Every structure is written in structure tokens, then in C-alpha cells.
PDB file of C-alpha atoms in Angstrom:
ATOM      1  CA  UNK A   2      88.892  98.972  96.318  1.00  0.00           C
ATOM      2  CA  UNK A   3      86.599 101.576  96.394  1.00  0.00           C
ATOM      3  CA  UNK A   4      87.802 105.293  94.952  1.00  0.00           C
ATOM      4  CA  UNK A   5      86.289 108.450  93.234  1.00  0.00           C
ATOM      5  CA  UNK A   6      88.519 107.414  90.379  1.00  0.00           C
ATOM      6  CA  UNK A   7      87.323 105.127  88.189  1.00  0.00           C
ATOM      7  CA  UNK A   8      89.575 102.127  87.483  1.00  0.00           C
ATOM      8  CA  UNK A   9      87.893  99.166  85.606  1.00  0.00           C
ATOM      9  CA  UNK A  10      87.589  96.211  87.873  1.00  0.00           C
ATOM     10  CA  UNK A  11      88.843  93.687  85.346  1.00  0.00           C
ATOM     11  CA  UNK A  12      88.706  90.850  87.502  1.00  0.00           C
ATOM     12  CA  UNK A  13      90.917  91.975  90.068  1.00  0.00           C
ATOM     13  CA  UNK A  14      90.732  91.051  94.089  1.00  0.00           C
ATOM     14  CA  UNK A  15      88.961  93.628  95.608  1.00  0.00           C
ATOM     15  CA  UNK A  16      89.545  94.313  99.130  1.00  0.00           C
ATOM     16  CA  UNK A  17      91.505  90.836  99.755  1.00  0.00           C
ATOM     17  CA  UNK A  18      88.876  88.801  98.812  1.00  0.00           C
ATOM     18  CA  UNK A  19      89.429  85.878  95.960  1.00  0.00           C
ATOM     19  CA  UNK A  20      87.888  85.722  93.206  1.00  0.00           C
ATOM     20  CA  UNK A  21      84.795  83.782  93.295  1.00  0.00           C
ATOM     21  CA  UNK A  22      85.729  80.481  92.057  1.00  0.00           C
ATOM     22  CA  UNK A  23      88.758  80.585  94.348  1.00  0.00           C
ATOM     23  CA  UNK A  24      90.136  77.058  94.700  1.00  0.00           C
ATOM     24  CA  UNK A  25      91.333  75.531  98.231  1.00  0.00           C
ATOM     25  CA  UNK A  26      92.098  77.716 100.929  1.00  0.00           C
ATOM     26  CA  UNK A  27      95.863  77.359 100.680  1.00  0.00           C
ATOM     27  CA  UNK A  28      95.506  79.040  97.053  1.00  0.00           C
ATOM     28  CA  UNK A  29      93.586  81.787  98.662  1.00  0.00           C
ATOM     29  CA  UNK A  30      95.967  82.069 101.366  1.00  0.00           C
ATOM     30  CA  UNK A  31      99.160  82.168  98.697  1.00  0.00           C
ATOM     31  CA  UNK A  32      97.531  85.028  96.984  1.00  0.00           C
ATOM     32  CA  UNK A  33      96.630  87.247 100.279  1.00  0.00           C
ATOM     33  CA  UNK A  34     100.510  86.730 100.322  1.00  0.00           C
ATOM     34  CA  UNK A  35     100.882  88.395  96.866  1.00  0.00           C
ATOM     35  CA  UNK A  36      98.604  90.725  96.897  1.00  0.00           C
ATOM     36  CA  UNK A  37     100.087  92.132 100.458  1.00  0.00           C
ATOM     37  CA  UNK A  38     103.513  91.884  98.805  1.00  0.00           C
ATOM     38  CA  UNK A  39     102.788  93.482  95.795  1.00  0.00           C
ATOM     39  CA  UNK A  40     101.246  96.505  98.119  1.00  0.00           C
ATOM     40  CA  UNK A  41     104.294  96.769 100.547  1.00  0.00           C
ATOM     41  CA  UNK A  42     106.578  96.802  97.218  1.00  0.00           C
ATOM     42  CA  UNK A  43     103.974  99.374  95.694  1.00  0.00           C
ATOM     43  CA  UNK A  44     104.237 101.520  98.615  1.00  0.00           C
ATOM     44  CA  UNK A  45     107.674 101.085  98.854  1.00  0.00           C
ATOM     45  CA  UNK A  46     108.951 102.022  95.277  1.00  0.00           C
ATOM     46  CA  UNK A  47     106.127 105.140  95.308  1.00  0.00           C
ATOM     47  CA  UNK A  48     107.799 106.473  98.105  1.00  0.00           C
ATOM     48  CA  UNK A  49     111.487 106.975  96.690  1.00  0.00           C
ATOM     49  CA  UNK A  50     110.242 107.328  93.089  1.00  0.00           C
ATOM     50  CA  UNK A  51     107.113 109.300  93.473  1.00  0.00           C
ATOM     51  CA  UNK A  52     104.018 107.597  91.368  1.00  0.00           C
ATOM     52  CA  UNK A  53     105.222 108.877  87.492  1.00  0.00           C
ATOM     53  CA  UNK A  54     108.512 107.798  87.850  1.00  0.00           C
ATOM     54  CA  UNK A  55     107.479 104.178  89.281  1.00  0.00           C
ATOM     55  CA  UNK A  56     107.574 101.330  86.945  1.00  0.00           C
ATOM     56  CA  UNK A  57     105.734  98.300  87.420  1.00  0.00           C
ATOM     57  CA  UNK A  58     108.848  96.034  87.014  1.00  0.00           C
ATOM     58  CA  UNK A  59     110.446  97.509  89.528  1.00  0.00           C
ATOM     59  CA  UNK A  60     107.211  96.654  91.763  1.00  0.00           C
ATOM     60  CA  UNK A  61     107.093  93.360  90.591  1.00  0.00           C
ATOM     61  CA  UNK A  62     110.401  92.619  91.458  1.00  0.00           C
ATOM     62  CA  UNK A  63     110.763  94.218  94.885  1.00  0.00           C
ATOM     63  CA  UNK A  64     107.374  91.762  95.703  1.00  0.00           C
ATOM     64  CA  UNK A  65     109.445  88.836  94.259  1.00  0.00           C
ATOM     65  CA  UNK A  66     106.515  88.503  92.067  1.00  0.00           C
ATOM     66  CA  UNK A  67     105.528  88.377  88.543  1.00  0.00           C
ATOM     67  CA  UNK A  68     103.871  91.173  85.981  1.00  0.00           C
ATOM     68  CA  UNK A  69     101.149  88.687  85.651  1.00  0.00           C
ATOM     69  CA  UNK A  70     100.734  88.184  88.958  1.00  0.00           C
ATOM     70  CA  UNK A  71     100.188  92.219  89.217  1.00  0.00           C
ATOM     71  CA  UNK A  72      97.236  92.087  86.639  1.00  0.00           C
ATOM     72  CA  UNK A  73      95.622  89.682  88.890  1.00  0.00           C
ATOM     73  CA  UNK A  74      95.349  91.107  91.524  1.00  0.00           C
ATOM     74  CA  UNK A  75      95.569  95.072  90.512  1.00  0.00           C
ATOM     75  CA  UNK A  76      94.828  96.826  87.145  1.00  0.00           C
ATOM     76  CA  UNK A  77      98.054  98.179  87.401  1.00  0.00           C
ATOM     77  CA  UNK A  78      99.339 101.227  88.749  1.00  0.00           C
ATOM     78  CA  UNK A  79      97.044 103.396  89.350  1.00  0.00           C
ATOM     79  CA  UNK A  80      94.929 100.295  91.060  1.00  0.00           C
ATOM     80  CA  UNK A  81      97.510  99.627  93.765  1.00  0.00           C
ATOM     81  CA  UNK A  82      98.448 103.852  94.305  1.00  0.00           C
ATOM     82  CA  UNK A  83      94.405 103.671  94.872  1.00  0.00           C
ATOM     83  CA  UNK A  84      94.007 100.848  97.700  1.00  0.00           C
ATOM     84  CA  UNK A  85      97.227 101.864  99.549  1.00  0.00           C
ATOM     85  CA  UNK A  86      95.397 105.148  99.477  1.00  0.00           C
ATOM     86  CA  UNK A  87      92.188 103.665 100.372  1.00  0.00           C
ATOM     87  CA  UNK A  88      93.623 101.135 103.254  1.00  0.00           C
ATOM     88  CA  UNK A  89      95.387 103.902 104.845  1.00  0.00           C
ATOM     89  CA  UNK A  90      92.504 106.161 104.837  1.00  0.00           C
ATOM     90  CA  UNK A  91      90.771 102.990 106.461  1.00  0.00           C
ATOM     91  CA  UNK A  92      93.394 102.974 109.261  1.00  0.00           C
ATOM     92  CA  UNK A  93      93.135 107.000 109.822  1.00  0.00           C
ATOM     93  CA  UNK A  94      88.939 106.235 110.195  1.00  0.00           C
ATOM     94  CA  UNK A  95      90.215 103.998 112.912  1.00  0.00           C
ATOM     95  CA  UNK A  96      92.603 105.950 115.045  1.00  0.00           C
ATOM     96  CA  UNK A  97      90.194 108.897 114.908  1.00  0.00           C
ATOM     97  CA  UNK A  98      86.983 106.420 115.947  1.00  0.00           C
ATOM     98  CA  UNK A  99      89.198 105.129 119.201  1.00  0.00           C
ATOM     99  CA  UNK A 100      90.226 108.474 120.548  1.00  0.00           C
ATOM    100  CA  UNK A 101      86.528 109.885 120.321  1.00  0.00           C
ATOM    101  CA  UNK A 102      85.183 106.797 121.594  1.00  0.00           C
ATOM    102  CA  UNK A 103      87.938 106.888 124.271  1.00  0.00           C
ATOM    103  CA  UNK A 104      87.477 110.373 125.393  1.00  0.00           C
ATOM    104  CA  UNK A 105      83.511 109.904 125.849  1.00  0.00           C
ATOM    105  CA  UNK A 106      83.541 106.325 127.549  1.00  0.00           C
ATOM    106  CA  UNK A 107      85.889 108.770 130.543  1.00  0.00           C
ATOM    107  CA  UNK A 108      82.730 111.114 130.473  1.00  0.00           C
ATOM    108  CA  UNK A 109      84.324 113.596 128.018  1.00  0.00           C
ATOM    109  CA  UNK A 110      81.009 115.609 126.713  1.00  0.00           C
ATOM    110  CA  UNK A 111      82.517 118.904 125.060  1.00  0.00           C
ATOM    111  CA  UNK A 112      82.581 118.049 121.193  1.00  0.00           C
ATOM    112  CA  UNK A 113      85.575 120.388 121.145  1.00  0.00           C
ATOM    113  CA  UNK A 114      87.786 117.914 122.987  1.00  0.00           C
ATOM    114  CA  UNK A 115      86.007 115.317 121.064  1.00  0.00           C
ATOM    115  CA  UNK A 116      87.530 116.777 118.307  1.00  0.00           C
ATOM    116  CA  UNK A 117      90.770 117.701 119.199  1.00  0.00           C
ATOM    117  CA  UNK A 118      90.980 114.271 120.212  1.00  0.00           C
ATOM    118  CA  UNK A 119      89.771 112.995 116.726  1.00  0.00           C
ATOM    119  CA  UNK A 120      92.183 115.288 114.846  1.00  0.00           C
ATOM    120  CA  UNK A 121      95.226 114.708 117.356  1.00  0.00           C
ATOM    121  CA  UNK A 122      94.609 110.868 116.158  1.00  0.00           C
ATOM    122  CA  UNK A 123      94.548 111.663 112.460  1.00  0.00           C
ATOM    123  CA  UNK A 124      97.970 113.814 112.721  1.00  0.00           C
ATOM    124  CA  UNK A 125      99.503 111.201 114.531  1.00  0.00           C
ATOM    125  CA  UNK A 126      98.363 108.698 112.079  1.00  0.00           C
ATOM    126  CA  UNK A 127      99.984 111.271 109.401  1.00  0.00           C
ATOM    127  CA  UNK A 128     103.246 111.381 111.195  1.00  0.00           C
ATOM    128  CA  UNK A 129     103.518 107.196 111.768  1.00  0.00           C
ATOM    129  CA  UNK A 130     103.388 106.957 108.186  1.00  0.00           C
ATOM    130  CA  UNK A 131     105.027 110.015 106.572  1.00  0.00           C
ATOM    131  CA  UNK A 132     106.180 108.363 103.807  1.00  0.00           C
ATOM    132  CA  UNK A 133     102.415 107.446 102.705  1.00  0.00           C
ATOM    133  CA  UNK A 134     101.352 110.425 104.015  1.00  0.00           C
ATOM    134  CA  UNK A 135     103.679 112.767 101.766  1.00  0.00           C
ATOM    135  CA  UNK A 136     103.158 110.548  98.915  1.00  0.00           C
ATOM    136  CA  UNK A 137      99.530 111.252  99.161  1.00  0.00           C
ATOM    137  CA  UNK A 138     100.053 115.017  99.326  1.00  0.00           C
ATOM    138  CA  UNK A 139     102.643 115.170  96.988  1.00  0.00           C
ATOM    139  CA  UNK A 140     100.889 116.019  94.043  1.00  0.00           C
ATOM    140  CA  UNK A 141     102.307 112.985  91.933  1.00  0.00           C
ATOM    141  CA  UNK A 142      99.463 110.632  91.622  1.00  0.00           C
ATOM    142  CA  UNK A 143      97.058 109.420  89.174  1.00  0.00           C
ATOM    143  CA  UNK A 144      95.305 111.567  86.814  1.00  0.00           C
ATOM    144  CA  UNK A 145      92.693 113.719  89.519  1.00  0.00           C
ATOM    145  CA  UNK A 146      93.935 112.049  92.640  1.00  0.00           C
ATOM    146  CA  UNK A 147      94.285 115.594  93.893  1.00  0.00           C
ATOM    147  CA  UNK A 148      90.635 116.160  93.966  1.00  0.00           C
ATOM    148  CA  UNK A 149      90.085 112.957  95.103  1.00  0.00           C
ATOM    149  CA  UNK A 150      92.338 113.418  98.032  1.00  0.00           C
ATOM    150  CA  UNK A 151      90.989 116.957  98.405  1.00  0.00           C
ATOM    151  CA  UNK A 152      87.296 115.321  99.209  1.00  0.00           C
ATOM    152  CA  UNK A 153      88.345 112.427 101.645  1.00  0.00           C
ATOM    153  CA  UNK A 154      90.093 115.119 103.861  1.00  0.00           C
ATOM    154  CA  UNK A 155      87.415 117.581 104.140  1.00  0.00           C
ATOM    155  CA  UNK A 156      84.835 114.673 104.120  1.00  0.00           C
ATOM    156  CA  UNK A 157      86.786 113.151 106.940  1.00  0.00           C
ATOM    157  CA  UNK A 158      87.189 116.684 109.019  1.00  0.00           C
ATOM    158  CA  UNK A 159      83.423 117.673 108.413  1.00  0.00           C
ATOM    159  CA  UNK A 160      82.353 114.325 109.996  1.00  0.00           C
ATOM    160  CA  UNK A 161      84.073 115.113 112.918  1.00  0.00           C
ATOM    161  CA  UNK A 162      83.362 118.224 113.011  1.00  0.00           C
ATOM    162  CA  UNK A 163      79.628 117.525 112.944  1.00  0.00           C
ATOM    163  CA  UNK A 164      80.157 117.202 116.197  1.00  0.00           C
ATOM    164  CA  UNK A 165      78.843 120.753 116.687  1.00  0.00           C
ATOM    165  CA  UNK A 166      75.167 120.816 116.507  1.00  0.00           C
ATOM    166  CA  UNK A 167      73.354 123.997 116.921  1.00  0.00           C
ATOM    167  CA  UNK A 168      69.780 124.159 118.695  1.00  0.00           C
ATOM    168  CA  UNK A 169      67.729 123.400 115.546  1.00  0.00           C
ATOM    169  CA  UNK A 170      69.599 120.006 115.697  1.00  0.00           C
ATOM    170  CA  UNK A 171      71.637 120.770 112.344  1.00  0.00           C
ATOM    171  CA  UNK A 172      75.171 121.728 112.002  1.00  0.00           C
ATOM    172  CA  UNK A 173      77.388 125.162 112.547  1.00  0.00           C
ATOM    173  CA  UNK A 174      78.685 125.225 109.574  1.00  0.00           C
ATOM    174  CA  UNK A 175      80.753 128.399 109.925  1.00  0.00           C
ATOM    175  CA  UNK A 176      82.547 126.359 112.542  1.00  0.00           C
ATOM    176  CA  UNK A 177      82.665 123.079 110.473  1.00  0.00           C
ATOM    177  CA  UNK A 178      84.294 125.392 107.473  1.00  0.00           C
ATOM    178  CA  UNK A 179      86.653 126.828 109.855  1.00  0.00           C
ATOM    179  CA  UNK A 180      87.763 123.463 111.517  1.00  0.00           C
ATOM    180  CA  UNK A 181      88.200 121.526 108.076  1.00  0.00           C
ATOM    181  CA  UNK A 182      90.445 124.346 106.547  1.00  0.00           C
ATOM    182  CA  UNK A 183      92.675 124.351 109.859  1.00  0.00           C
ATOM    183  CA  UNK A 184      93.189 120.655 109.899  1.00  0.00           C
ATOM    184  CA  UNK A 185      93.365 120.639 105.358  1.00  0.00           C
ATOM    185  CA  UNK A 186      96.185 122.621 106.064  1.00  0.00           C
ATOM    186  CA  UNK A 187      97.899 120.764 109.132  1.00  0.00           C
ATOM    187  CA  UNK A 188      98.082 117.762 107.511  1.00  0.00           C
ATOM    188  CA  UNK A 189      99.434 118.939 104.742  1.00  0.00           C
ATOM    189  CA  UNK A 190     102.420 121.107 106.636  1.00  0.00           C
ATOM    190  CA  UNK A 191     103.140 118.074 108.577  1.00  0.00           C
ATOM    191  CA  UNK A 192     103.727 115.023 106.129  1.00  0.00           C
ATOM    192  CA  UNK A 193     105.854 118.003 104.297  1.00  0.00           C
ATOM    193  CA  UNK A 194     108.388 118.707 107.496  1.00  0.00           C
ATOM    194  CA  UNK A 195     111.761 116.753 106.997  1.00  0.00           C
ATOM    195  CA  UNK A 196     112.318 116.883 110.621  1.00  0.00           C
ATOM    196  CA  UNK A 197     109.971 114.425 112.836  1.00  0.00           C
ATOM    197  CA  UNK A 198     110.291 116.157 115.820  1.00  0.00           C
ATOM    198  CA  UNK A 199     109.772 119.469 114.390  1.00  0.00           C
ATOM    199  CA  UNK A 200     106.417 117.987 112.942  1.00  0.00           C
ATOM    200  CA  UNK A 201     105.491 116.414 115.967  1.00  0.00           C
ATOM    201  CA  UNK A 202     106.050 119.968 117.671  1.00  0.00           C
ATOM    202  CA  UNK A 203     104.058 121.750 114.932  1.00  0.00           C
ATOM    203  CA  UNK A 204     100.937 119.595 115.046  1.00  0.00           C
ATOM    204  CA  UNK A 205     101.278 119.923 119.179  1.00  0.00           C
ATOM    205  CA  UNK A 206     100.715 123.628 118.552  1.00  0.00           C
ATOM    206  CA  UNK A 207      98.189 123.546 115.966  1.00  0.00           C
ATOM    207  CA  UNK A 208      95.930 121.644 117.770  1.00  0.00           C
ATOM    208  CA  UNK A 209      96.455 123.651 121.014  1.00  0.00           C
ATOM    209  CA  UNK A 210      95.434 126.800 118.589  1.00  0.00           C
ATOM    210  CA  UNK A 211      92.356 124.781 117.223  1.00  0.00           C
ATOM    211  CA  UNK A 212      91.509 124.044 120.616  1.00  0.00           C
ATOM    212  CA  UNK A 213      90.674 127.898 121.148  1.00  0.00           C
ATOM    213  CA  UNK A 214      88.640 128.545 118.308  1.00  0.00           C
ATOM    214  CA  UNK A 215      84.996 129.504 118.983  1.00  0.00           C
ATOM    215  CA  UNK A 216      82.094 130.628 117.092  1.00  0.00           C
ATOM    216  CA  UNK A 217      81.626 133.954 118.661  1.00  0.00           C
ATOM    217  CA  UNK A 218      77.858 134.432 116.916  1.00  0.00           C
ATOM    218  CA  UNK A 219      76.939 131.363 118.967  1.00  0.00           C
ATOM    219  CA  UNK A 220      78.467 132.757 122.280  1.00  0.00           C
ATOM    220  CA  UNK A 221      76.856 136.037 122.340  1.00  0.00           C
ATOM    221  CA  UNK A 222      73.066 134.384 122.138  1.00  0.00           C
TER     222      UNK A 222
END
């Protein structure tokens, strides 16, 4: 797992990978099967419990797995709010890399559409999985998970929005500022809408509004 917070490795799988030392493959294999269990129970009880109120038994015992079997694999709580966070951050990397790859292999060149088409992904990602989404906004998470959160987002929109390169071959970083704050603030008014369709609508919108925005200091040279 990799994270700005720090959570002691104490011999936990990282990633999915055994520990070194692992013995026969079908052990290996019988612990993926854990550790995925234990993560779809994590994610499961965080959801209707939020992260304070969550209790490790009840983790445990929604994976149909033991406490002990937790410390293997996690360092508790925290570890397994941390990887779901991680993996699904790994999954919104991906959506957003296939819709900008998609949109240039069909000749797209403007890196406003490329954008738009990297964002679009992201939101969609964020309304597949609300529940994770929400949980992640939520403000209930580990001690400075906020600020942690805080940095993947805007780390995530400023990549894409590097996009925009101005003559000197750096970056318009009025722009990039701009474009980062608009899409901090969709994703956080869309995992928060109760209605699906309403949030679908909403980021629909958004985008079309980001889709207009210009830097007007760039247009008049």
C-alpha cells in the first residue's frame, strides 16, 4: 500500500503480494482470497458505519475471517481504509488514462477535450462507486486522511490539466488552478447527491461549463 499516511508495515501483504517466504502456491492463492475478502467486508462495513464507528469484528466477521487473519494481512483499520483508498484511486488513474488515450488515437488534438474527456471518466468513476466515493469525502477517516485526500485530487486534476502547455513549453498555471478547483469541487457535490440521476445530470452540466472555460490572457496574444 502506498499512502501519505504513515502506517507501519509490520509484516503485512502489500499490494497482494505474499510475504516472502510464502509457501506453495495454493497458500498464496488462499490468502489473495482473504485479503480480497477482508477488503470487500472493509469497504462494506465503512460504508454504512462510516470509518469511527467501524469495528474490526464486525469486519472480520462479514469476511468470514479471523482477527488474526486481519493483522496479517492489514495493520488494522486504518491499513485497509488506506488500500481501498489507494486501489480505487488506482482504478480512477485508469478510466481517466483510456478516455485520453481514446480521444487522441480518433485524432482528438485540443487538450481541452482531452480533458473533458479525462475528467468525464473520473466523475463517472465517482458515480459507479458512490459508496467509496462518499466514504472518501466524508470527512470520517483516519487521523489527516483529509489532507491526504485533498493532495491525490488536485495531484490527479493538475496532471491532466498539464495538458495545457504555453509557448515556453511549461504550464498555464492560471488555467491548471482554475480547472483543479472546478473538478475539487465536482467530485465532491456528486458522491454527496442522494439521487443518481440527479448526479449524473449535475456532472453532465459541469463538465459542459468546464468545457467553456478559457484563459482569456492567452487569447488576446
Amino acid at each position: 500500500m502506498s499512502s501519505d499516511i504513515d502506517v507501519s508495515s509490520g509484516g503485512a501483504v502489500q499490494n497482494g503480494g505474499a510475504p516472502s517466504g510464502e509457501g506453495p502456491a495454493r497458500t498464496s492463492d488462499r490468502g489473495a482470497a482473504t485479503r480480497g475478502a477482508l477488503l470487500a467486508a472493509a469497504r462494506d462495513v465503512f460504508c454504512e458505519s462510516g470509518f469511527a464507528q467501524a469495528a474490526v469484528t464486525d469486519i472480520v466477521a462479514k469476511a468470514g475471517a479471523s482477527v488474526g487473519s486481519l493483522y496479517h494481512h492489514f495493520n488494522g483499520k486504518a491499513d485497509l481504509y488506506l488500500t481501498l483508498f489507494d486501489e480505487f484511486q488506482i482504478r480512477q488513474q485508469e478510466r481517466t488514462r483510456k478516455a485520453i488515450n481514446a480521444l487522441r488515437e480518433a485524432g482528438e488534438t485540443d487538450p481541452m477535450r482531452q480533458f473533458i474527456a479525462g475528467a468525464g471518466a473520473y466523475l463517472d468513476g465517482c458515480l459507479d462507486e458512490r459508496d467509496v466515493a462518499r466514504l472518501f469525502i466524508s470527512g470520517d477517516g483516519p487521523p489527516g486522511f483529509d489532507r491526504v485526500n485533498r493532495q491525490r485530487l488536485n495531484k490527479w486534476a493538475r496532471r491532466n490539466a498539464a495538458l495545457f502547455h504555453t509557448a515556453d513549453g511549461g504550464v498555464d498555471e492560471a488555467l491548471v488552478t482554475v480547472l483543479t478547483g472546478a473538478m475539487a469541487g465536482a467530485v465532491s457535490e456528486i458522491a454527496l447527491l442522494d439521487d443518481e440521476q440527479a448526479a449524473r445530470r449535475l456532472a453532465d452540466e459541469i463538465m459542459a461549463i468546464v468545457g467553456t472555460i478559457r484563459n482569456p490572457g492567452r487569447e488576446l496574444r
